[in-house]
Coordinates of C-alpha atoms and ligand atoms in Angstrom, one line a residue:
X446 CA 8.3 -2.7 12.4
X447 CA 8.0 -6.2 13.6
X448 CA 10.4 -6.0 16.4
X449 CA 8.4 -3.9 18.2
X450 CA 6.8 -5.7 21.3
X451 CA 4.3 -3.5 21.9
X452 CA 2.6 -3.6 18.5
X453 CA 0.1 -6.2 18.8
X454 CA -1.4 -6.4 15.9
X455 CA -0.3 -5.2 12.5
X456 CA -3.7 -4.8 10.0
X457 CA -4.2 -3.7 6.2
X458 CA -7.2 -2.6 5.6
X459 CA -7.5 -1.9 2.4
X460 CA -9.7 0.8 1.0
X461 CA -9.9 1.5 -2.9
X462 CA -11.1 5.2 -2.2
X463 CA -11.6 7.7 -4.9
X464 CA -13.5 11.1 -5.5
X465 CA -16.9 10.7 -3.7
X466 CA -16.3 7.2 -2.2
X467 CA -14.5 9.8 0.2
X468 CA -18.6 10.2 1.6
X469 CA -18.5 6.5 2.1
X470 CA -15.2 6.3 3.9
X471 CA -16.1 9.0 6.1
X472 CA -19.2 6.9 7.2
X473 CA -17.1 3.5 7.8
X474 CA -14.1 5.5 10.0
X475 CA -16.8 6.7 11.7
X476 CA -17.8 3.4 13.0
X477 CA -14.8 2.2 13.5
X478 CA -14.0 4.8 15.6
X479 CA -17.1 3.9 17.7
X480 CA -17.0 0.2 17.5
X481 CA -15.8 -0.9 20.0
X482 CA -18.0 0.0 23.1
X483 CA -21.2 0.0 21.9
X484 CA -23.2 -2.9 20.4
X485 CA -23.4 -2.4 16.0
X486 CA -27.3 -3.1 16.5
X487 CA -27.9 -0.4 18.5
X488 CA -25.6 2.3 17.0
X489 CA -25.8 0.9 13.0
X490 CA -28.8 2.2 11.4
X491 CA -28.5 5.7 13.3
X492 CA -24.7 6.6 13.4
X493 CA -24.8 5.2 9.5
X494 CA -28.0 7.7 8.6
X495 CA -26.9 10.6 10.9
X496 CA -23.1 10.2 9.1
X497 CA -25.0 10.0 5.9
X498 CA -27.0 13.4 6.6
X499 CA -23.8 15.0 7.7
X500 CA -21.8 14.0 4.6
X501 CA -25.3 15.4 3.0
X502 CA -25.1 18.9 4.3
X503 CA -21.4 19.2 4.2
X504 CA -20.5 17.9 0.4
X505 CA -18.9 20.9 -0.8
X506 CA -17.3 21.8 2.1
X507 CA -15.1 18.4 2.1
X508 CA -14.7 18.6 -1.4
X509 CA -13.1 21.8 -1.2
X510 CA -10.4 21.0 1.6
X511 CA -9.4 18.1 0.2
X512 CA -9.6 19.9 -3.3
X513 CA -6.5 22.4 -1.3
X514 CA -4.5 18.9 -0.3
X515 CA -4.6 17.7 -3.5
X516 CA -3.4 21.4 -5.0
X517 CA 0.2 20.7 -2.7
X518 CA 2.1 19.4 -5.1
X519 CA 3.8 15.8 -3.4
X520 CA 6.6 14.7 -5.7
X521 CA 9.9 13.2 -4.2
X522 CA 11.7 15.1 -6.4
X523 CA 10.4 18.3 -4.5
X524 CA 11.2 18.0 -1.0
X525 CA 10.2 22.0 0.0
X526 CA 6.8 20.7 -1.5
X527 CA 6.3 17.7 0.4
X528 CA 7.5 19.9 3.5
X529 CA 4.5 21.9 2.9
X530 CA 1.9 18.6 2.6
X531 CA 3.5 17.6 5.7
X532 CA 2.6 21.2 7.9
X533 CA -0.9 21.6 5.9
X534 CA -1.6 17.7 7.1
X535 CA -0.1 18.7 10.6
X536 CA -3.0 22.0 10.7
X537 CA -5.2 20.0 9.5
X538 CA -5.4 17.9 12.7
X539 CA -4.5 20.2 14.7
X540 CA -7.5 21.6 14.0
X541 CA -9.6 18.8 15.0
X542 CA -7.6 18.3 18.6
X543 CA -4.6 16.0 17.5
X544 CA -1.6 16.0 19.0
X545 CA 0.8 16.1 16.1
X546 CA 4.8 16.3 16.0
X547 CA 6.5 16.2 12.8
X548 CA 9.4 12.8 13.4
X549 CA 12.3 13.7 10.8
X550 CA 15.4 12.3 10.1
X551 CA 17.8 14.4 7.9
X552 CA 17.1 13.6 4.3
X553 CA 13.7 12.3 4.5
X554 CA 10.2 14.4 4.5
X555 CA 8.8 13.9 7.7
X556 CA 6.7 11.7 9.1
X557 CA 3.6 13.6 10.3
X558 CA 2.6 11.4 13.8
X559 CA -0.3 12.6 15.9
X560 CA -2.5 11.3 18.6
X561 CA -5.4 12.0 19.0
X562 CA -6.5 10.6 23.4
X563 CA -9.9 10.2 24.0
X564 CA -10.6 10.1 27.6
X565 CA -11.6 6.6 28.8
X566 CA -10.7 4.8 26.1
X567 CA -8.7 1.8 26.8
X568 CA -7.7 0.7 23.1
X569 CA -5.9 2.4 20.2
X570 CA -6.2 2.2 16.9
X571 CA -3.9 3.4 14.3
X572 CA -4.4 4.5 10.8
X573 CA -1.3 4.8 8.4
X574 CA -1.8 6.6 5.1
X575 CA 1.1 8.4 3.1
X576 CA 1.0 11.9 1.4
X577 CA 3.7 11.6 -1.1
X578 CA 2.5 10.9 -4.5
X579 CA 3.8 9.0 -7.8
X580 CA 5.7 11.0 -10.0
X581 CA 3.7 12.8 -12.7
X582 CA 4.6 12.0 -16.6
X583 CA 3.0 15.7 -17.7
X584 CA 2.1 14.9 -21.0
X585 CA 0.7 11.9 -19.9
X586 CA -2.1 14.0 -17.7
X587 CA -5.2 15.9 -19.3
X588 CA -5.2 18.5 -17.1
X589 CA -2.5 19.4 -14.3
X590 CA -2.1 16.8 -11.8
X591 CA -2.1 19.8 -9.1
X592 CA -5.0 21.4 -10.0
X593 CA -7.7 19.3 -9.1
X594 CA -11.0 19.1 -11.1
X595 CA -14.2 17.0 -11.1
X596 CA -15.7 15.2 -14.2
X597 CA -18.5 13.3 -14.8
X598 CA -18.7 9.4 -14.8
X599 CA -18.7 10.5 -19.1
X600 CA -15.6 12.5 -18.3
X601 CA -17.1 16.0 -18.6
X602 CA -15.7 18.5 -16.2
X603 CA -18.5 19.8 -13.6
X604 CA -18.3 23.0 -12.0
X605 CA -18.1 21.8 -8.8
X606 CA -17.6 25.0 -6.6
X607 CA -21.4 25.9 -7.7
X608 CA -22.7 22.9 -6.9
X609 CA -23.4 21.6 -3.1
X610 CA -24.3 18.3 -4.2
X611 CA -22.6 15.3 -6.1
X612 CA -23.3 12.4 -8.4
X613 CA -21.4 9.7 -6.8
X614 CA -20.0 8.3 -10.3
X615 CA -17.7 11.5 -10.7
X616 CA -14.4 11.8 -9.9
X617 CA -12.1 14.0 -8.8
X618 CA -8.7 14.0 -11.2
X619 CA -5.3 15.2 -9.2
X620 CA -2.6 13.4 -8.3
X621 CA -2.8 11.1 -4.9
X622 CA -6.5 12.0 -5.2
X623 CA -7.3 8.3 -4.5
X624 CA -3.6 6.8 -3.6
X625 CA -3.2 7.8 -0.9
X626 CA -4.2 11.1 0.1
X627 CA -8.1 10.0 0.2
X628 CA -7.5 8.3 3.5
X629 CA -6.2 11.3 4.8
X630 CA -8.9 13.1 4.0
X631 CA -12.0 10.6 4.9
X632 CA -10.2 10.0 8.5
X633 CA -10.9 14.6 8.9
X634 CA -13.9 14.2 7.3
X635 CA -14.9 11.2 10.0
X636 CA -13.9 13.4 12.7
X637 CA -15.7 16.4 11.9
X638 CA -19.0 14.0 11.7
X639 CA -18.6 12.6 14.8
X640 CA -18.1 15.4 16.8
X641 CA -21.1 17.6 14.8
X642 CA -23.2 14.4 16.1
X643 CA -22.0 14.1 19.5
X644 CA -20.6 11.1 19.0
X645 CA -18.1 10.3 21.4
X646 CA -15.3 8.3 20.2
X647 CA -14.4 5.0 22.4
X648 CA -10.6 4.3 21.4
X649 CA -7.7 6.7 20.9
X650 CA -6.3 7.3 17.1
X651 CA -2.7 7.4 16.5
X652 CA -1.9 9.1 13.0
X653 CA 1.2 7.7 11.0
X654 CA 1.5 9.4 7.4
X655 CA 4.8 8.9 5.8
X656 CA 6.0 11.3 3.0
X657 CA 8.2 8.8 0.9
X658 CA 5.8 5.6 0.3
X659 CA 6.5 5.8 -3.4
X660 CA 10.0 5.8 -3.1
X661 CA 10.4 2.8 -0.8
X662 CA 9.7 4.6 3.0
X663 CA 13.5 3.9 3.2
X664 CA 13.6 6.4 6.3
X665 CA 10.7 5.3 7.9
X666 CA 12.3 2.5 10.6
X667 CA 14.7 5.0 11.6
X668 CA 11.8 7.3 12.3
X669 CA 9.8 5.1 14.1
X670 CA 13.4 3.6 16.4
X671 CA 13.6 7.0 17.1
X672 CA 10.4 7.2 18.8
X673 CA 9.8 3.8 20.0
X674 CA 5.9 4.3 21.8
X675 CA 5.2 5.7 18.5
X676 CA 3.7 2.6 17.0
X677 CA 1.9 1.3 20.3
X678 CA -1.6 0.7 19.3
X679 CA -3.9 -2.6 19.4
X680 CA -4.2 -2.6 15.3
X681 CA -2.9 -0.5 12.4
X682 CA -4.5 0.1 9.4
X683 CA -2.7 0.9 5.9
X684 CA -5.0 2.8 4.2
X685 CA -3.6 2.4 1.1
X686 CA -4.7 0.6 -2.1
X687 CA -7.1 0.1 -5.2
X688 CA -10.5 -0.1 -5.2
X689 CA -11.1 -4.2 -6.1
X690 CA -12.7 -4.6 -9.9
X691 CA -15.7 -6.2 -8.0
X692 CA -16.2 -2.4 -5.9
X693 CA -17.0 -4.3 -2.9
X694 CA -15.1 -2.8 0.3
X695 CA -12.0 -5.2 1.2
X696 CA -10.2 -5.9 4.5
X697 CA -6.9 -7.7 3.3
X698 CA -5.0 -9.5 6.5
X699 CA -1.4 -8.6 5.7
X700 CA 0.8 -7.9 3.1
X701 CA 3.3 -9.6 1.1
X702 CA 6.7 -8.5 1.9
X703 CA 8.9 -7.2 -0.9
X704 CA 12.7 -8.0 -1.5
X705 CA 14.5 -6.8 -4.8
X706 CA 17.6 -7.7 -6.3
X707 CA 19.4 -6.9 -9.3
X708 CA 21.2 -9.1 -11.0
X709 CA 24.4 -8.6 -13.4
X710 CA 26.3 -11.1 -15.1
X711 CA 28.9 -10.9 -17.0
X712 CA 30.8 -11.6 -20.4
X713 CA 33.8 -10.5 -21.5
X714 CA 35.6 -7.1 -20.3
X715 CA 34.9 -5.2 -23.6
X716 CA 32.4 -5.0 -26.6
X717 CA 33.0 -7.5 -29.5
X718 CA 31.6 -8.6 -32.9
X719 CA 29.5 -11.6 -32.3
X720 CA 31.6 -12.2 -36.2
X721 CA 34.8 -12.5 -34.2
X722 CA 33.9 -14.0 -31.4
X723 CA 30.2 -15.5 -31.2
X724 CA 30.1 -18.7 -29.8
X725 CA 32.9 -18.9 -28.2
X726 CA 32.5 -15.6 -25.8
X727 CA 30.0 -16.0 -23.3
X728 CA 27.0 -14.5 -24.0
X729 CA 25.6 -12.7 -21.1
X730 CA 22.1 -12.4 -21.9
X731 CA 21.5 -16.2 -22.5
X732 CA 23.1 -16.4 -19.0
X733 CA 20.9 -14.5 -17.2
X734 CA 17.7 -16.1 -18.6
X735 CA 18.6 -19.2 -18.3
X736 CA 19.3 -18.4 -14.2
X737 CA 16.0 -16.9 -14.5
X738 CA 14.3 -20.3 -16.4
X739 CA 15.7 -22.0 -13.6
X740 CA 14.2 -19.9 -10.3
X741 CA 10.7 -20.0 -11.5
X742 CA 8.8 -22.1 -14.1
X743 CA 5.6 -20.2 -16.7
X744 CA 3.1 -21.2 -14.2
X745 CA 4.4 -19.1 -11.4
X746 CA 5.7 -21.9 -9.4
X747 CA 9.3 -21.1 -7.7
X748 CA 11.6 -23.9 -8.4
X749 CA 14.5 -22.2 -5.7
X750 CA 14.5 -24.7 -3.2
X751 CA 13.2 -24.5 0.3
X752 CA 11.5 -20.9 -1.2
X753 CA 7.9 -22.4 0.1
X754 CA 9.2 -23.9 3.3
X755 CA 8.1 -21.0 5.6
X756 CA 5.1 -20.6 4.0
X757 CA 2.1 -21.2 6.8
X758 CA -0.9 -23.3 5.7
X759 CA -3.9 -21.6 5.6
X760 CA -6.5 -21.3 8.6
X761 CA -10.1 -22.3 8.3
X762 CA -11.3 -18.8 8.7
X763 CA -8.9 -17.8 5.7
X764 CA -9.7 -20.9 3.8
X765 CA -14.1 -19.4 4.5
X766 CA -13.1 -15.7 3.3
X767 CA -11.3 -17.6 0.4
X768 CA -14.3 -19.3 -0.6
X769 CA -16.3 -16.3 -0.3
X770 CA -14.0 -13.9 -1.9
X771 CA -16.1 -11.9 -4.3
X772 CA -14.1 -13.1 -7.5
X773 CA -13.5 -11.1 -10.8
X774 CA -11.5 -13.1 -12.3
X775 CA -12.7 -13.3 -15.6
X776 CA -13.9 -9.4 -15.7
X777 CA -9.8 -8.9 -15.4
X778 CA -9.3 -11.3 -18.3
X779 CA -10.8 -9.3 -20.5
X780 CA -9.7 -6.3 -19.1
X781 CA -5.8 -7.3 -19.6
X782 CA -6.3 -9.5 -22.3
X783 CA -5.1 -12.3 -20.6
X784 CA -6.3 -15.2 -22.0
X785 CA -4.6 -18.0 -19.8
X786 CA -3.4 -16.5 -16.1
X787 CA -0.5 -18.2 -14.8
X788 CA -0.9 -20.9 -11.8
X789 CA -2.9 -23.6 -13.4
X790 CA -6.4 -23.0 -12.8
X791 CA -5.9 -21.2 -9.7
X792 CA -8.1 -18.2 -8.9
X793 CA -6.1 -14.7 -8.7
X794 CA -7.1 -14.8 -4.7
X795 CA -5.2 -18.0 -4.5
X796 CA -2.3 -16.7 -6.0
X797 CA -2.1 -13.6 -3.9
X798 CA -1.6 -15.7 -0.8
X799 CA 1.9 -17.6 -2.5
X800 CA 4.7 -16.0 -2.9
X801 CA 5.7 -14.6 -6.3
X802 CA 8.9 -14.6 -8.3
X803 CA 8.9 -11.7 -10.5
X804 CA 11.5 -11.3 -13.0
X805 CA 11.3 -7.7 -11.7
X806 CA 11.4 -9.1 -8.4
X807 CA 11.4 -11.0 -5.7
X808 CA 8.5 -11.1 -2.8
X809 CA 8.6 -13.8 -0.2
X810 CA 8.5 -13.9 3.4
X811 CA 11.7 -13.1 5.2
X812 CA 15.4 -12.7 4.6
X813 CA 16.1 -16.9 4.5
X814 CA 14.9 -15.8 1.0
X815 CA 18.6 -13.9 -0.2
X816 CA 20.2 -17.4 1.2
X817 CA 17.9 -19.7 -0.4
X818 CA 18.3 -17.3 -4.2
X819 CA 22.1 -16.9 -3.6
X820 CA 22.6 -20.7 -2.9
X821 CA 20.5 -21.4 -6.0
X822 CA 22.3 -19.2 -8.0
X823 CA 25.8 -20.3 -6.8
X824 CA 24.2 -24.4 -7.2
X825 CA 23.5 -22.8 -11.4
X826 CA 27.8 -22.4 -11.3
X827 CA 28.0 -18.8 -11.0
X828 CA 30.2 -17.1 -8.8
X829 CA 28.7 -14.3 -6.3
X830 CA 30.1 -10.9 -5.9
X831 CA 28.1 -7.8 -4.2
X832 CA 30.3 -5.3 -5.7
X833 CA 31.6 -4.8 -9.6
X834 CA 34.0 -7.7 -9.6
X835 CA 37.5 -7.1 -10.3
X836 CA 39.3 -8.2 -13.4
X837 CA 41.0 -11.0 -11.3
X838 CA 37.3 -12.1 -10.2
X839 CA 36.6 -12.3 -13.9
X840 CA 39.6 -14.1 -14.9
X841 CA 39.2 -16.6 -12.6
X842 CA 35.9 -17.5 -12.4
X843 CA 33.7 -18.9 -15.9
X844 CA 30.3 -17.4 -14.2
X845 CA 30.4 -14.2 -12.5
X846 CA 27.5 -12.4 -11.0
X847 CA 26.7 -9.4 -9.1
X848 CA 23.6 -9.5 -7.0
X849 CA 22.4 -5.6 -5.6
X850 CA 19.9 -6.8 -2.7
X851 CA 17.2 -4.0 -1.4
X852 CA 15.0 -5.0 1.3
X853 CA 11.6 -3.5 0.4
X854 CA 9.5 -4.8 3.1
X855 CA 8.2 -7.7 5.5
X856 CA 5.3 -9.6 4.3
X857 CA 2.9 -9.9 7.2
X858 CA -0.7 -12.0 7.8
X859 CA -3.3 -10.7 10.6
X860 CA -5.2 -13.6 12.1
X861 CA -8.6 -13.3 10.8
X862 CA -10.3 -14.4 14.1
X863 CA -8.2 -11.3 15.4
X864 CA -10.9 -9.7 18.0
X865 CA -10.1 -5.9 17.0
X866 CA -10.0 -7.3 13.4
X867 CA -12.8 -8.4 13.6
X868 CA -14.1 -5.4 15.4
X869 CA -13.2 -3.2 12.4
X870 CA -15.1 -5.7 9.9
X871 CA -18.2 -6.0 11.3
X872 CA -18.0 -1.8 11.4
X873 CA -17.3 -1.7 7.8
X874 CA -20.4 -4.4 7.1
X875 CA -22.3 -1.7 9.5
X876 CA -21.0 1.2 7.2
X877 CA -21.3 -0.9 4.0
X878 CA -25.3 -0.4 3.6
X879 CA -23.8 3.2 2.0
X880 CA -22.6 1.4 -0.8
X881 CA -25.6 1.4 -2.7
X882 CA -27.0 4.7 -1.9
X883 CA -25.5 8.1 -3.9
X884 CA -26.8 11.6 -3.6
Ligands
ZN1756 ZN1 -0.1 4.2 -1.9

């Protein structure tokens, strides 16, 4: 995604959005959408009320469309079911004047794209969300994961399709209810406010929902070289995340990138009794963590060197937001019953910026990062293959190890002074005096 010139800005804004928060979403899209031309005194109070009354009148009526999403069931393993998310998506903003076209590649669900042009408007902002879900552990769920139901904030269902109005504690349970078909959702919902209040919108929207977020969007560059004016817009926002423990609304500037290996090593070519031959075979396993003790020490601190190199200091305005970040910290101590976090003394926040060496994984900034792990490993004695290594390999060499890279994903940071970053913040404060009202 990076190499595309034309994509000015690339922007997560991150929206923990479940059940009724969808009311507050729709509100802070709506501003959004209309903040750029006019000034946030003059439209705040009244677009924020008049969204506000329109949510109001039309609770059940949102409910119950995104109730019918959220009934498509969006598993990876079901691709004539994701097929059918992607066309009920596509109608879905068809019906509210988007262009769409469905971008496929063979042996991915498609990409629903859609572009929505607003006469006049000389910006574009574009909002990603995904409609594939997590897969679904059965007996793990209640109730089915695909047919959504409402409970109470005490967990009790409510009969929601006799009701027009909603306690904002309850919660809808289905599967991608909050992640990530919410967004989806909100961004109709906005829509349909704006245009009941004859509100005009100011920039054009560009729609990019993938269908295979959960299993690594592994299609989705080839989609988007395929159509190369398809990501032109002044900012993106992935909607896609949690909702912070702190329940304040959060606007994170980028991303940490992802890149995974797996890592085999090897003892000798067949099973034996550690009787026989203990302590004189290699033992695999005391191999591998040991090459693990040596990438990363208990405090999180990466000991691969030149892993921090690229790593850019952080700007005043980020250093500000850091000092302001609304901290939970010690609420998710108790929570996971961690009773010393790793990084020694640093707050969670702080943390987040770094990159992180997961035994699970490896996040960092860019690809110098196989180079810098596979000299490390190689510096640790061990000899590198990509495939199983041969017999000859294993012969000849005391330390083999097979390393299966995946590239997951490029981390990314959004200046904070950004000016259509900070265009979308100040309409999310706007949109934010929603928080603490519920119906
Ligand atoms: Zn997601």
């Amino acid at each position: 995604m990076r190499e595309k010139s034309e994509v000015r800005y690339l922007f997560w804004l991150h929206i923990g959005m479940k059940a009724l928060f969808l009311a507050i979403v729709t509100a802070i899209f709506a501003r959004c959408l209309s903040a750029q031309s006019t000034s946030a005194q003059e439209l705040g109070a009244t677009v924020r009320d008049q969204v506000r009354s329109y949510r109001h009148a039309h609770e059940r009526e949102i409910l119950g469309e995104f109730v019918r999403l959220l009934s498509i069931p969006n598993l990876a393993s079901d691709p004539p079911k994701l097929e059918r998310n992607a066309q009920a998506i596509a109608a879905n903003l068809e019906g509210r004047g988007v262009d769409v076209k469905l971008l496929r590649v063979p042996g991915a669900p498609p990409v629903v794209y859609g572009w929505l042009r607003v006469p006049g408007a000389r910006s574009t902002i574009g909002i990603y969300a995904h409609y594939d879900g997590q897969p679904v552990e059965a007996q793990q769920w209640q109730s089915s994961p695909f047919s959504p139901g409402l409970r109470d904030a005490a967990g009790h269902t409510i009969d929601w399709q006799s009701m027009t109005h909603y306690d904002g504690e309850s919660r809808i349970y289905a599967r991608s209810a909050g992640d990530d078909k919410a967004p989806i959702q909100a961004t109709m919902s906005a829509l349909d406010a704006l245009r009941s209040l004859k509100e005009p919108l100011s920039v054009n929207v560009k729609f990019l929902l993938d269908g295979e977020e959960e299993v690594g969007s592994s299609h989705l560059p080839e989609i988007l070289n395929n159509h190369p004016d398809t990501l032109a817009a002044d900012i993106w926002l992935l909607c896609d995340g949690p909702l912070p423990p702190s329940r304040r609304m959060q606007v994170f500037f980028g991303t940490r990138g992802e890149t995974d290996v797996e890592i085999t090593v090897y003892g000798a070519a067949r099973e034996m009794h550690s009787g026989n031959y203990g302590n004189w075979a290699p033992n695999p396993i005391v191999l591998l963590t040991h090459l693990l003790d040596s990438m990363r020490d208990t405090d999180a601190k990466i000991l691969i060197s030149g892993f921090y190199d690229d790593v850019r200091a952080l700007a005043p305005s980020e250093q500000r937001a850091l000092a302001n970040f609304a901290a939970s910290d010690e609420a998710l101590k108790q929570e996971f019953a961690i009773a010393a976090p790793e990084g020694n003394g640093a707050s969670l926040a702080e943390q987040l910026l770094k990159p992180a060496l997961n035994v699970r994984g490896i996040r960092a900034t860019d690809a110098r990062v196989r180079q810098q792990v596979e000299t490390h490993i190689e510096r640790q004695g061990f000899f590198i293959v990509h495939q199983n290594p041969d017999i000859a390999i294993r012969r000849a060499h005391a330390r083999v190890v097979k390393l299966e890279w995946t590239f997951a994903g490029q981390a990314f940071r959004t200046a904070m002074d950004n000016p259509a970053a900070q265009a979308i913040v100040k309409a999310i404060e706007q949109a934010k005096g929603l928080l603490s009202s519920r119906r």
